[in-house]
Amino acid sequence: MTATQSIQPVLRSDYRPPTYWIENVELEFDLDPRETLVTARIAVRRNSQQPSDTLDLAGENLKLQSVAIDGKRLDGDQYQLRDDGMTLLNLPESCQIETKVLVSPLTNKSLSGLYQTSGNYCTQCEAVGFRRITYFLDRPDVMTTYRVTIRGDKKTCPVMLSNGNRIAAKDLDDGRHEVVWEDPFPKPSYLFALVAGNLKCHRGTFTTRSGRDVALEIWVEPQNIDKCEHALVSLQKSMKWDEDVFGLEYDLDIYMIVAVNDFNMGAMENKGLNVFNSKYVLALPDTATDEDYMLIEAVIAHEYFHNWTGNRVTCRDWFQLTLKEGLTVFRDQQFTADQTSAAVKRIDDVSGLRAGQFVEDSGPMAHPIRPESYISMDNFYTATVYRKGAEIIRMYHTILGAEGFRRGMDLYFQRHDNSAVTCDDFRAAMADANNINFDRFDRWYSQAGTPELTVTESWDAAKSEYALTMTQSYPTLPGGNPGTEDRNPVPLPVRVGLLDAESGEEIEQHSGVVMLDTETETFTFSGLSAKPIASVLRGFSAPVRLRMQRDNEELAFLMANDNDPFNRWDAGQTLATKLLIDAANGLADGRALELSEQFRDAFGRVLSDNSFDEAFKALALTLPRESVLGQEMDVIDPDSLHTARQFYRRRLAECFQSELTSLYNELAADGAYKNDQKSINRRRLKNVVLAYLSVLDVPACISRVSNQFHQADNMTDKQAALSLLANLDVPERDAALAAFYDQYKTDPLVIDKWYAVQALSSRPDTIEHVKQLTSHPDFSVDNPNRVRSLIGAFTQNQVRFHQADGAGYKLLADYVLEIESANPQLAARLVAAFNSYRRFDESRQTQMQDELKRIAEHPGLCKDVHEIVQRALHF
């Protein structure tokens, strides 16, 4: 039997509380790159609900030195060691367990547990990394207080941090020093953090609404100390917003953020000591784009908001992950909407949902937001748990309104502060606080897949009545994934507006939210003088695929008149999708490509409409992504889709070259870089316009792109121009790539951008360039950011990753196999690019399937990759 054959799933239905609870923990770390000694003293008390004198502690990759109970060292007959932990036998009702283990931070390439990055020590414990630090009840329902003593060399580790408040520090006689931290708030082990090394601090303060001063500290490598102010301001804004909107005040005397280069995730909300991927902390206009600035603000906010929705109230078990993540994503989305544009933010969020989560919902990894089983928990940090989870939270907010939602949140914290709870507890708080029955919302937590909402309309002129019949259903999925069978109707709040078909004005008395919580229902609107145009699912009020038959004229009407900004944008996307899919299908039938006059005219109206803000106009002028278009094809044809979309881009640029040029010149005349919202919006539109002009074979257009690259005083404009040049077969391309590398070769985050723009190029020779870049001296499989920027970005390049010879598939499989043993999480995220393979033609299906089989047959394959590959092969 191989290691992978013996892997067994963990089931939600098997949850049992532990046999013992932990009352407090004392940890001591004697730091050493190869042999860090970790001493753990844990006071345990028998769980009266689970009477047993046996205790199972999780542990992985630990060298046990000793075990003692109440000071008495145990021999081998009193405990049992396994590869994944230790079992202690014949324990008294309460006792103190002391273990001493050695771990090797230097050789830990999984970036889980305690590891070294750039010479500094760092931990990552969510979901199950703490068991790589010491033997422990490494599960989220075991919450306890921690006292942590860290000893390290004063030269290499002048800074030593952990959770809570620093209560003592002293120098030792052997050239080391010692720091003691104490966290007064109970927390599960996944929220433990330790950071030590040569770091510099960017400091600030925040005064809470009750008048307490909180010290804010952002710790970075010395060369990055000038890139922290935006992160600090973002943190202060987040703290103020959470007080204003939810009445939630920070609870410790200090809040720390540490930026590290080698990190598997975006960031981690460890209590009082957040560890961040440096990508989401460091920013200067010369090295970070407007999108980077926005993401930094959003991720800083997300991790801060976890202090209450995740830390003070946490998950009973990992199946409840969306309890903290879906809720906190919703909170950070609301925060960003308040800081920027609610309409643009909503469009961006739904675009991401459709591009990522909808694909996940229709493939082998389809799962409910509260999964029923897993083999590797790390595989369920998914778009479904996060993004779809946030949409379910948003529906509570839509139904209850802001005040009702706040009442529910207040009751949730009142009931469950300092507790580990379930999704059902959150749902009950929302229901009880508002005297409403949310029982059917449980279906959203237990059913997988994206519901389809089919809407038909009817008009009765004699009765002056207009009716919308709404029907919900789930598409059938093969593979028998949990949550995809015997699915029932879910509650759908559908926001509807009716528009006068002549004037485009809204008929306000008929606008609002209707609730569909059965399979089919008809909603009738009376007292109308003429048949209206319906605007359905405004603001994307429920996470569904809307199916409503509309002709092109009606879509163009909504694109021009709907005063719901999301639906106005979505009408344009729907029209473009219809036309581009038809064009792509026509190529296979030998039809010539033609630009739709309706779409051309609608595009021209948007281009000339000065009532839009620039960010919204940029979105409205952008054609749907090829990956999103592919979802609407029975069999995805990446080549035809790419050809059709490129044709539309070129024809639109030709038709509106004068207007686009004039608009670009106007926007480019803004002068020196500014970071205010108006300037950000104008840059966004300017670069969309430049992208259209770049597809014209006119020397002036190529020169314009090249000039923007060389003259840009900010990374937003420079990267936008470089991305466009990377698609072109012109001398300016190679010159720009060389100049960019020479200018930024000492900045890892900027060089990640250099890799990504080449991986995303639409040029036919892209895969050869990607292969060459894997041999570049700056490429390393040990750094997740670098791998994601090249290999991960390439898998998002639909036309080149899926080129017909299968070279892209082999490249991905090679790197999955190279990475999987050292960093299973990263490898699993990469291999997921194969999950949609059954959506392609037979030849591509066979080639991807062959690579999946090659991975599956790899000896000793890690369980993270094993789970995803097996689900794909059996889908």
Short mmCIF file of C-alpha atoms in Angstrom, two decimals, residues 123-547:
data_model
loop_
_atom_site.label_atom_id
_atom_site.label_comp_id
_atom_site.label_asym_id
_atom_site.label_seq_id
_atom_site.Cartn_x
_atom_site.Cartn_y
_atom_site.Cartn_z
CA THR A 123 5.66 31.06 11.72
CA GLN A 124 2.54 30.15 9.80
CA CYS A 125 0.12 28.00 11.78
CA GLU A 126 -3.22 28.12 9.95
CA ALA A 127 -4.61 25.65 9.36
CA VAL A 128 -2.42 22.90 10.85
CA GLY A 129 1.07 24.39 11.09
CA PHE A 130 1.34 24.53 14.90
CA ARG A 131 1.82 20.75 15.01
CA ARG A 132 5.12 21.35 13.19
CA ILE A 133 6.27 23.45 16.16
CA THR A 134 5.35 21.20 19.11
CA TYR A 135 3.02 18.35 20.10
CA PHE A 136 -0.38 19.92 20.72
CA LEU A 137 -4.15 19.81 20.45
CA ASP A 138 -3.84 21.60 17.14
CA ARG A 139 -7.53 22.26 16.51
CA PRO A 140 -9.51 25.52 16.52
CA ASP A 141 -11.95 24.62 19.30
CA VAL A 142 -9.14 24.44 21.89
CA MET A 143 -8.71 28.05 23.02
CA THR A 144 -6.27 28.98 25.75
CA THR A 145 -3.88 31.71 26.90
CA TYR A 146 -0.21 31.73 25.89
CA ARG A 147 2.96 32.91 27.61
CA VAL A 148 5.93 32.78 25.22
CA THR A 149 9.64 33.12 26.00
CA ILE A 150 11.99 33.61 23.05
CA ARG A 151 15.77 33.40 23.25
CA GLY A 152 17.99 34.28 20.32
CA ASP A 153 21.29 35.77 19.22
CA LYS A 154 21.35 39.54 19.75
CA LYS A 155 23.13 40.14 16.43
CA THR A 156 21.01 38.00 14.13
CA CYS A 157 17.75 38.37 16.09
CA PRO A 158 17.69 41.84 17.62
CA VAL A 159 13.88 41.79 17.27
CA MET A 160 11.80 38.94 18.73
CA LEU A 161 8.00 39.16 18.60
CA SER A 162 4.98 37.09 19.58
CA ASN A 163 1.28 37.55 20.32
CA GLY A 164 -0.11 39.89 22.96
CA ASN A 165 1.93 42.27 25.10
CA ARG A 166 5.67 42.19 25.82
CA ILE A 167 6.03 41.79 29.60
CA ALA A 168 9.79 41.22 30.10
CA ALA A 169 13.14 41.39 28.33
CA LYS A 170 16.76 40.84 29.38
CA ASP A 171 20.23 40.11 28.03
CA LEU A 172 21.80 36.70 28.63
CA ASP A 173 25.45 35.94 29.34
CA ASP A 174 26.11 33.97 26.17
CA GLY A 175 25.49 36.75 23.61
CA ARG A 176 21.79 36.01 23.40
CA HIS A 177 18.80 37.87 24.79
CA GLU A 178 15.37 36.86 26.00
CA VAL A 179 11.91 38.36 25.49
CA VAL A 180 8.66 37.26 27.16
CA TRP A 181 5.25 37.85 25.60
CA GLU A 182 1.85 37.20 27.14
CA ASP A 183 -1.49 37.15 25.35
CA PRO A 184 -4.36 37.63 27.84
CA PHE A 185 -7.02 36.53 25.35
CA PRO A 186 -7.70 32.82 24.80
CA LYS A 187 -6.93 31.73 21.25
CA PRO A 188 -6.59 28.51 19.25
CA SER A 189 -3.13 27.35 18.19
CA TYR A 190 -3.62 28.42 14.58
CA LEU A 191 -3.44 32.06 15.76
CA PHE A 192 -0.03 31.65 17.42
CA ALA A 193 2.81 33.67 15.89
CA LEU A 194 6.52 34.16 16.38
CA VAL A 195 8.81 36.40 14.34
CA ALA A 196 12.49 37.06 15.04
CA GLY A 197 15.34 38.61 13.09
CA ASN A 198 16.86 41.82 11.82
CA LEU A 199 13.84 44.05 11.27
CA LYS A 200 13.05 47.76 11.37
CA CYS A 201 9.82 49.30 12.65
CA HIS A 202 7.53 51.92 11.14
CA ARG A 203 5.46 53.20 14.06
CA GLY A 204 2.13 54.90 14.53
CA THR A 205 -0.71 55.17 17.03
CA PHE A 206 -4.46 54.91 17.15
CA THR A 207 -6.75 56.27 19.82
CA THR A 208 -9.83 54.12 20.30
CA ARG A 209 -13.28 55.55 20.81
CA SER A 210 -12.95 54.82 24.54
CA GLY A 211 -9.75 56.87 24.69
CA ARG A 212 -7.10 54.12 24.82
CA ASP A 213 -3.89 54.67 22.86
CA VAL A 214 -2.84 51.65 20.81
CA ALA A 215 0.75 51.38 19.56
CA LEU A 216 0.89 50.39 15.86
CA GLU A 217 4.07 48.75 14.57
CA ILE A 218 4.92 47.58 11.06
CA TRP A 219 8.10 45.47 10.99
CA VAL A 220 9.99 45.01 7.73
CA GLU A 221 13.46 44.24 6.44
CA PRO A 222 15.65 47.37 6.79
CA GLN A 223 15.72 48.16 3.06
CA ASN A 224 11.90 48.39 2.99
CA ILE A 225 11.37 50.82 5.85
CA ASP A 226 10.37 53.66 3.49
CA LYS A 227 7.47 51.63 1.98
CA CYS A 228 5.19 51.27 5.02
CA GLU A 229 3.20 54.51 5.38
CA HIS A 230 0.29 53.43 3.17
CA ALA A 231 -0.09 50.22 5.19
CA LEU A 232 -0.07 52.21 8.43
CA VAL A 233 -2.73 54.65 7.19
CA SER A 234 -4.80 51.71 5.92
CA LEU A 235 -4.66 50.12 9.37
CA GLN A 236 -5.76 53.33 11.08
CA LYS A 237 -8.66 53.71 8.64
CA SER A 238 -9.69 50.10 9.23
CA MET A 239 -9.72 50.52 13.01
CA LYS A 240 -11.83 53.67 12.74
CA TRP A 241 -14.26 52.10 10.26
CA ASP A 242 -14.83 49.01 12.42
CA GLU A 243 -15.68 51.25 15.38
CA ASP A 244 -18.02 53.43 13.32
CA VAL A 245 -19.86 50.68 11.43
CA PHE A 246 -19.86 47.75 13.86
CA GLY A 247 -18.93 49.32 17.20
CA LEU A 248 -15.89 47.04 17.48
CA GLU A 249 -12.87 48.40 19.34
CA TYR A 250 -9.37 46.93 19.39
CA ASP A 251 -8.57 45.13 22.63
CA LEU A 252 -4.76 44.96 23.10
CA ASP A 253 -2.23 47.74 23.78
CA ILE A 254 -0.24 46.97 20.63
CA TYR A 255 -1.01 45.86 17.08
CA MET A 256 1.89 44.56 14.98
CA ILE A 257 2.30 43.67 11.32
CA VAL A 258 5.36 41.88 9.91
CA ALA A 259 6.10 41.70 6.18
CA VAL A 260 7.96 38.60 4.89
CA ASN A 261 8.94 37.65 1.34
CA ASP A 262 8.34 33.90 1.56
CA PHE A 263 4.71 33.27 2.47
CA ASN A 264 2.12 30.83 1.11
CA MET A 265 -0.86 33.11 1.76
CA GLY A 266 -1.68 36.77 1.42
CA ALA A 267 -1.60 37.43 5.15
CA MET A 268 -2.41 35.84 8.52
CA GLU A 269 -4.48 37.35 11.32
CA ASN A 270 -2.51 35.98 14.30
CA LYS A 271 -3.78 37.75 17.41
CA GLY A 272 -1.99 41.10 17.73
CA LEU A 273 0.86 40.00 15.40
CA ASN A 274 -0.26 39.74 11.79
CA VAL A 275 2.23 38.16 9.40
CA PHE A 276 1.88 39.43 5.83
CA ASN A 277 3.20 38.54 2.45
CA SER A 278 5.30 41.65 1.74
CA LYS A 279 3.27 42.12 -1.44
CA TYR A 280 0.39 43.36 0.73
CA VAL A 281 2.39 45.80 2.86
CA LEU A 282 5.11 47.53 0.83
CA ALA A 283 4.19 50.41 -1.46
CA LEU A 284 5.70 53.46 -3.12
CA PRO A 285 4.33 55.01 -6.33
CA ASP A 286 7.48 53.95 -8.18
CA THR A 287 7.11 50.27 -7.23
CA ALA A 288 3.39 49.66 -6.56
CA THR A 289 0.41 50.09 -8.86
CA ASP A 290 -2.93 51.65 -7.95
CA GLU A 291 -4.27 48.10 -7.73
CA ASP A 292 -1.45 47.21 -5.33
CA TYR A 293 -2.37 50.18 -3.14
CA MET A 294 -6.02 49.14 -3.13
CA LEU A 295 -5.17 45.52 -2.34
CA ILE A 296 -2.86 46.54 0.49
CA GLU A 297 -5.63 48.60 2.03
CA ALA A 298 -8.14 45.76 1.59
CA VAL A 299 -5.88 43.02 2.99
CA ILE A 300 -4.75 45.16 5.93
CA ALA A 301 -8.44 45.75 6.67
CA HIS A 302 -9.32 42.08 6.24
CA GLU A 303 -6.74 40.87 8.72
CA TYR A 304 -7.59 43.61 11.20
CA PHE A 305 -11.31 42.81 10.99
CA HIS A 306 -10.44 39.21 11.87
CA ASN A 307 -9.62 40.42 15.38
CA TRP A 308 -13.33 40.08 16.09
CA THR A 309 -14.64 37.89 13.25
CA GLY A 310 -12.13 35.08 13.57
CA ASN A 311 -10.08 35.69 16.70
CA ARG A 312 -12.47 36.78 19.47
CA VAL A 313 -15.09 34.50 17.89
CA THR A 314 -13.48 31.62 16.03
CA CYS A 315 -14.40 28.33 14.33
CA ARG A 316 -15.34 25.21 16.24
CA ASP A 317 -13.76 23.09 13.51
CA TRP A 318 -12.24 23.72 10.08
CA PHE A 319 -15.46 22.81 8.28
CA GLN A 320 -16.77 26.14 9.63
CA LEU A 321 -13.98 28.14 7.90
CA THR A 322 -16.43 30.37 6.02
CA LEU A 323 -17.78 31.49 9.41
CA LYS A 324 -14.71 33.69 9.76
CA GLU A 325 -13.54 34.06 6.16
CA GLY A 326 -16.82 34.67 4.32
CA LEU A 327 -17.92 37.13 6.99
CA THR A 328 -14.59 38.96 7.02
CA VAL A 329 -14.39 39.15 3.22
CA PHE A 330 -17.83 40.76 3.25
CA ARG A 331 -16.62 43.23 5.86
CA ASP A 332 -13.51 44.15 3.89
CA GLN A 333 -15.60 44.54 0.72
CA GLN A 334 -17.91 46.97 2.52
CA PHE A 335 -14.90 48.86 3.87
CA THR A 336 -13.35 49.25 0.40
CA ALA A 337 -16.70 50.29 -1.06
CA ASP A 338 -16.89 53.06 1.54
CA GLN A 339 -13.34 54.21 0.81
CA THR A 340 -13.65 54.19 -3.01
CA SER A 341 -16.70 53.64 -5.24
CA ALA A 342 -19.39 51.20 -4.15
CA ALA A 343 -20.42 50.56 -7.77
CA VAL A 344 -16.92 49.91 -9.07
CA LYS A 345 -16.06 47.75 -6.07
CA ARG A 346 -19.17 45.64 -6.59
CA ILE A 347 -18.33 45.10 -10.25
CA ASP A 348 -14.76 44.14 -9.39
CA ASP A 349 -15.93 41.66 -6.75
CA VAL A 350 -18.51 40.00 -9.00
CA SER A 351 -16.00 39.82 -11.85
CA GLY A 352 -13.66 37.91 -9.56
CA LEU A 353 -16.48 35.66 -8.38
CA ARG A 354 -17.48 34.74 -11.90
CA ALA A 355 -13.92 34.24 -13.12
CA GLY A 356 -12.87 32.02 -10.21
CA GLN A 357 -15.62 30.76 -7.96
CA PHE A 358 -18.18 29.98 -10.68
CA VAL A 359 -15.54 27.81 -12.37
CA GLU A 360 -14.85 26.05 -9.08
CA ASP A 361 -18.58 25.48 -8.54
CA SER A 362 -18.90 23.66 -11.86
CA GLY A 363 -15.80 21.47 -11.58
CA PRO A 364 -14.33 18.61 -9.56
CA MET A 365 -13.63 20.81 -6.52
CA ALA A 366 -17.26 21.91 -6.22
CA HIS A 367 -18.14 21.99 -2.53
CA PRO A 368 -20.52 23.80 -0.21
CA ILE A 369 -19.21 26.83 1.65
CA ARG A 370 -19.24 24.50 4.66
CA PRO A 371 -17.62 21.33 3.25
CA GLU A 372 -18.60 17.88 4.45
CA SER A 373 -15.15 16.30 4.14
CA TYR A 374 -11.55 16.97 3.29
CA ILE A 375 -8.26 15.15 2.92
CA SER A 376 -6.09 18.25 3.23
CA MET A 377 -7.69 21.23 4.93
CA ASP A 378 -5.30 23.53 3.09
CA ASN A 379 -7.18 22.70 -0.12
CA PHE A 380 -10.35 24.34 1.21
CA TYR A 381 -9.04 27.87 1.41
CA THR A 382 -11.04 28.34 -1.74
CA ALA A 383 -12.96 30.94 -3.71
CA THR A 384 -16.11 29.13 -2.59
CA VAL A 385 -15.37 29.46 1.13
CA TYR A 386 -14.18 33.05 0.78
CA ARG A 387 -15.97 34.72 -2.13
CA LYS A 388 -19.21 32.74 -2.22
CA GLY A 389 -19.22 32.77 1.58
CA ALA A 390 -19.14 36.58 1.43
CA GLU A 391 -22.08 36.57 -0.99
CA ILE A 392 -24.16 34.51 1.46
CA ILE A 393 -23.34 37.06 4.19
CA ARG A 394 -24.29 39.85 1.78
CA MET A 395 -27.73 38.26 1.33
CA TYR A 396 -28.35 38.50 5.08
CA HIS A 397 -27.41 42.19 4.78
CA THR A 398 -29.71 42.67 1.75
CA ILE A 399 -32.67 41.06 3.51
CA LEU A 400 -32.17 42.70 6.91
CA GLY A 401 -30.77 46.06 5.87
CA ALA A 402 -27.75 47.67 7.53
CA GLU A 403 -29.51 48.17 10.90
CA GLY A 404 -30.87 44.63 11.08
CA PHE A 405 -27.52 43.18 10.11
CA ARG A 406 -25.84 45.22 12.84
CA ARG A 407 -28.35 43.91 15.39
CA GLY A 408 -27.46 40.38 14.34
CA MET A 409 -23.73 41.07 14.65
CA ASP A 410 -24.18 42.59 18.10
CA LEU A 411 -26.06 39.51 19.30
CA TYR A 412 -23.46 37.21 17.73
CA PHE A 413 -20.66 38.83 19.74
CA GLN A 414 -22.80 39.03 22.88
CA ARG A 415 -23.46 35.30 22.74
CA HIS A 416 -20.12 33.98 21.49
CA ASP A 417 -17.24 36.27 22.46
CA ASN A 418 -14.12 34.18 23.27
CA SER A 419 -15.80 31.06 21.92
CA ALA A 420 -15.34 28.61 19.06
CA VAL A 421 -18.67 28.28 17.23
CA THR A 422 -20.39 27.17 14.03
CA CYS A 423 -22.07 28.69 11.00
CA ASP A 424 -25.38 27.69 12.58
CA ASP A 425 -24.61 29.95 15.55
CA PHE A 426 -24.13 32.92 13.24
CA ARG A 427 -27.35 32.18 11.37
CA ALA A 428 -29.24 31.87 14.66
CA ALA A 429 -27.95 35.25 15.87
CA MET A 430 -29.08 36.94 12.66
CA ALA A 431 -32.51 35.30 12.92
CA ASP A 432 -33.08 35.89 16.63
CA ALA A 433 -31.94 39.52 16.58
CA ASN A 434 -34.48 40.30 13.86
CA ASN A 435 -37.29 37.84 14.67
CA ILE A 436 -37.00 36.23 11.26
CA ASN A 437 -36.77 32.59 10.20
CA PHE A 438 -33.50 31.81 8.41
CA ASP A 439 -33.79 28.01 8.58
CA ARG A 440 -33.71 27.64 4.80
CA PHE A 441 -30.43 29.55 4.65
CA ASP A 442 -28.85 26.33 5.91
CA ARG A 443 -29.15 25.07 2.33
CA TRP A 444 -26.61 27.66 1.20
CA TYR A 445 -24.13 26.10 3.64
CA SER A 446 -24.75 22.48 2.66
CA GLN A 447 -25.32 22.59 -1.12
CA ALA A 448 -22.62 22.93 -3.78
CA GLY A 449 -22.89 24.52 -7.19
CA THR A 450 -24.14 27.83 -8.57
CA PRO A 451 -27.93 28.10 -8.83
CA GLU A 452 -29.35 29.18 -12.17
CA LEU A 453 -32.09 31.80 -11.99
CA THR A 454 -34.31 31.66 -15.09
CA VAL A 455 -36.59 34.68 -15.55
CA THR A 456 -39.41 34.96 -18.06
CA GLU A 457 -41.71 37.93 -18.52
CA SER A 458 -45.29 38.51 -19.60
CA TRP A 459 -47.34 41.63 -20.28
CA ASP A 460 -51.14 41.87 -19.96
CA ALA A 461 -52.11 45.15 -21.60
CA ALA A 462 -55.78 44.73 -20.67
CA LYS A 463 -54.94 44.49 -16.96
CA SER A 464 -51.94 46.84 -17.12
CA GLU A 465 -49.97 44.10 -15.42
CA TYR A 466 -46.41 43.01 -15.97
CA ALA A 467 -45.21 39.72 -14.49
CA LEU A 468 -41.82 38.12 -13.92
CA THR A 469 -41.75 34.37 -13.40
CA MET A 470 -38.61 33.25 -11.63
CA THR A 471 -37.40 29.66 -11.50
CA GLN A 472 -34.30 28.39 -9.75
CA SER A 473 -32.44 25.18 -10.47
CA TYR A 474 -29.01 23.60 -10.11
CA PRO A 475 -27.08 22.22 -13.08
CA THR A 476 -26.21 18.55 -12.83
CA LEU A 477 -22.59 17.86 -11.94
CA PRO A 478 -20.82 14.55 -12.57
CA GLY A 479 -18.59 12.96 -9.98
CA GLY A 480 -20.96 12.84 -7.01
CA ASN A 481 -19.24 15.58 -5.02
CA PRO A 482 -20.74 16.11 -1.55
CA GLY A 483 -23.46 18.72 -1.68
CA THR A 484 -24.30 18.21 -5.37
CA GLU A 485 -27.15 15.71 -4.97
CA ASP A 486 -30.74 16.13 -3.74
CA ARG A 487 -30.43 19.91 -3.74
CA ASN A 488 -33.41 22.05 -2.75
CA PRO A 489 -34.43 25.62 -3.54
CA VAL A 490 -32.46 28.24 -1.63
CA PRO A 491 -33.63 31.69 -0.47
CA LEU A 492 -32.83 34.23 -3.21
CA PRO A 493 -33.26 37.95 -2.60
CA VAL A 494 -33.68 39.35 -6.11
CA ARG A 495 -33.43 43.10 -6.46
CA VAL A 496 -35.64 44.31 -9.33
CA GLY A 497 -36.25 47.62 -11.06
CA LEU A 498 -38.63 48.52 -13.87
CA LEU A 499 -37.70 51.08 -16.52
CA ASP A 500 -39.98 53.02 -18.84
CA ALA A 501 -39.32 51.57 -22.30
CA GLU A 502 -39.50 54.98 -23.98
CA SER A 503 -37.71 57.35 -21.63
CA GLY A 504 -35.51 54.91 -19.73
CA GLU A 505 -36.71 56.47 -16.46
CA GLU A 506 -37.16 54.20 -13.47
CA ILE A 507 -40.69 53.40 -12.28
CA GLU A 508 -39.77 53.83 -8.64
CA GLN A 509 -42.86 52.36 -6.98
CA HIS A 510 -42.00 48.98 -8.50
CA SER A 511 -38.33 48.84 -7.51
CA GLY A 512 -37.16 46.71 -4.61
CA VAL A 513 -36.29 43.21 -3.44
CA VAL A 514 -38.48 40.16 -4.08
CA MET A 515 -37.80 36.89 -2.25
CA LEU A 516 -37.72 33.66 -4.20
CA ASP A 517 -37.43 30.76 -1.76
CA THR A 518 -39.36 28.14 -3.72
CA GLU A 519 -38.56 26.54 -7.04
CA THR A 520 -40.84 28.85 -9.03
CA GLU A 521 -42.82 31.97 -8.28
CA THR A 522 -44.45 34.74 -10.30
CA PHE A 523 -44.21 38.37 -9.20
CA THR A 524 -46.82 40.72 -10.66
CA PHE A 525 -46.53 44.51 -11.01
CA SER A 526 -49.79 46.42 -11.54
CA GLY A 527 -50.85 49.88 -12.64
CA LEU A 528 -48.46 50.23 -15.57
CA SER A 529 -49.34 52.20 -18.68
CA ALA A 530 -47.02 50.23 -20.97
CA LYS A 531 -44.75 47.21 -20.94
CA PRO A 532 -41.58 48.13 -19.02
CA ILE A 533 -38.00 46.92 -19.36
CA ALA A 534 -36.99 44.87 -16.33
CA SER A 535 -33.67 45.30 -14.58
CA VAL A 536 -33.22 42.01 -12.70
CA LEU A 537 -30.69 40.97 -10.04
CA ARG A 538 -29.56 44.52 -9.42
CA GLY A 539 -26.30 44.87 -7.57
CA PHE A 540 -25.91 41.10 -8.06
CA SER A 541 -28.14 40.57 -5.05
CA ALA A 542 -27.68 36.76 -5.07
CA PRO A 543 -24.79 34.55 -6.32
CA VAL A 544 -26.55 32.95 -9.27
CA ARG A 545 -26.24 32.64 -13.02
CA LEU A 546 -29.04 34.73 -14.47
CA ARG A 547 -30.78 33.25 -17.51
#
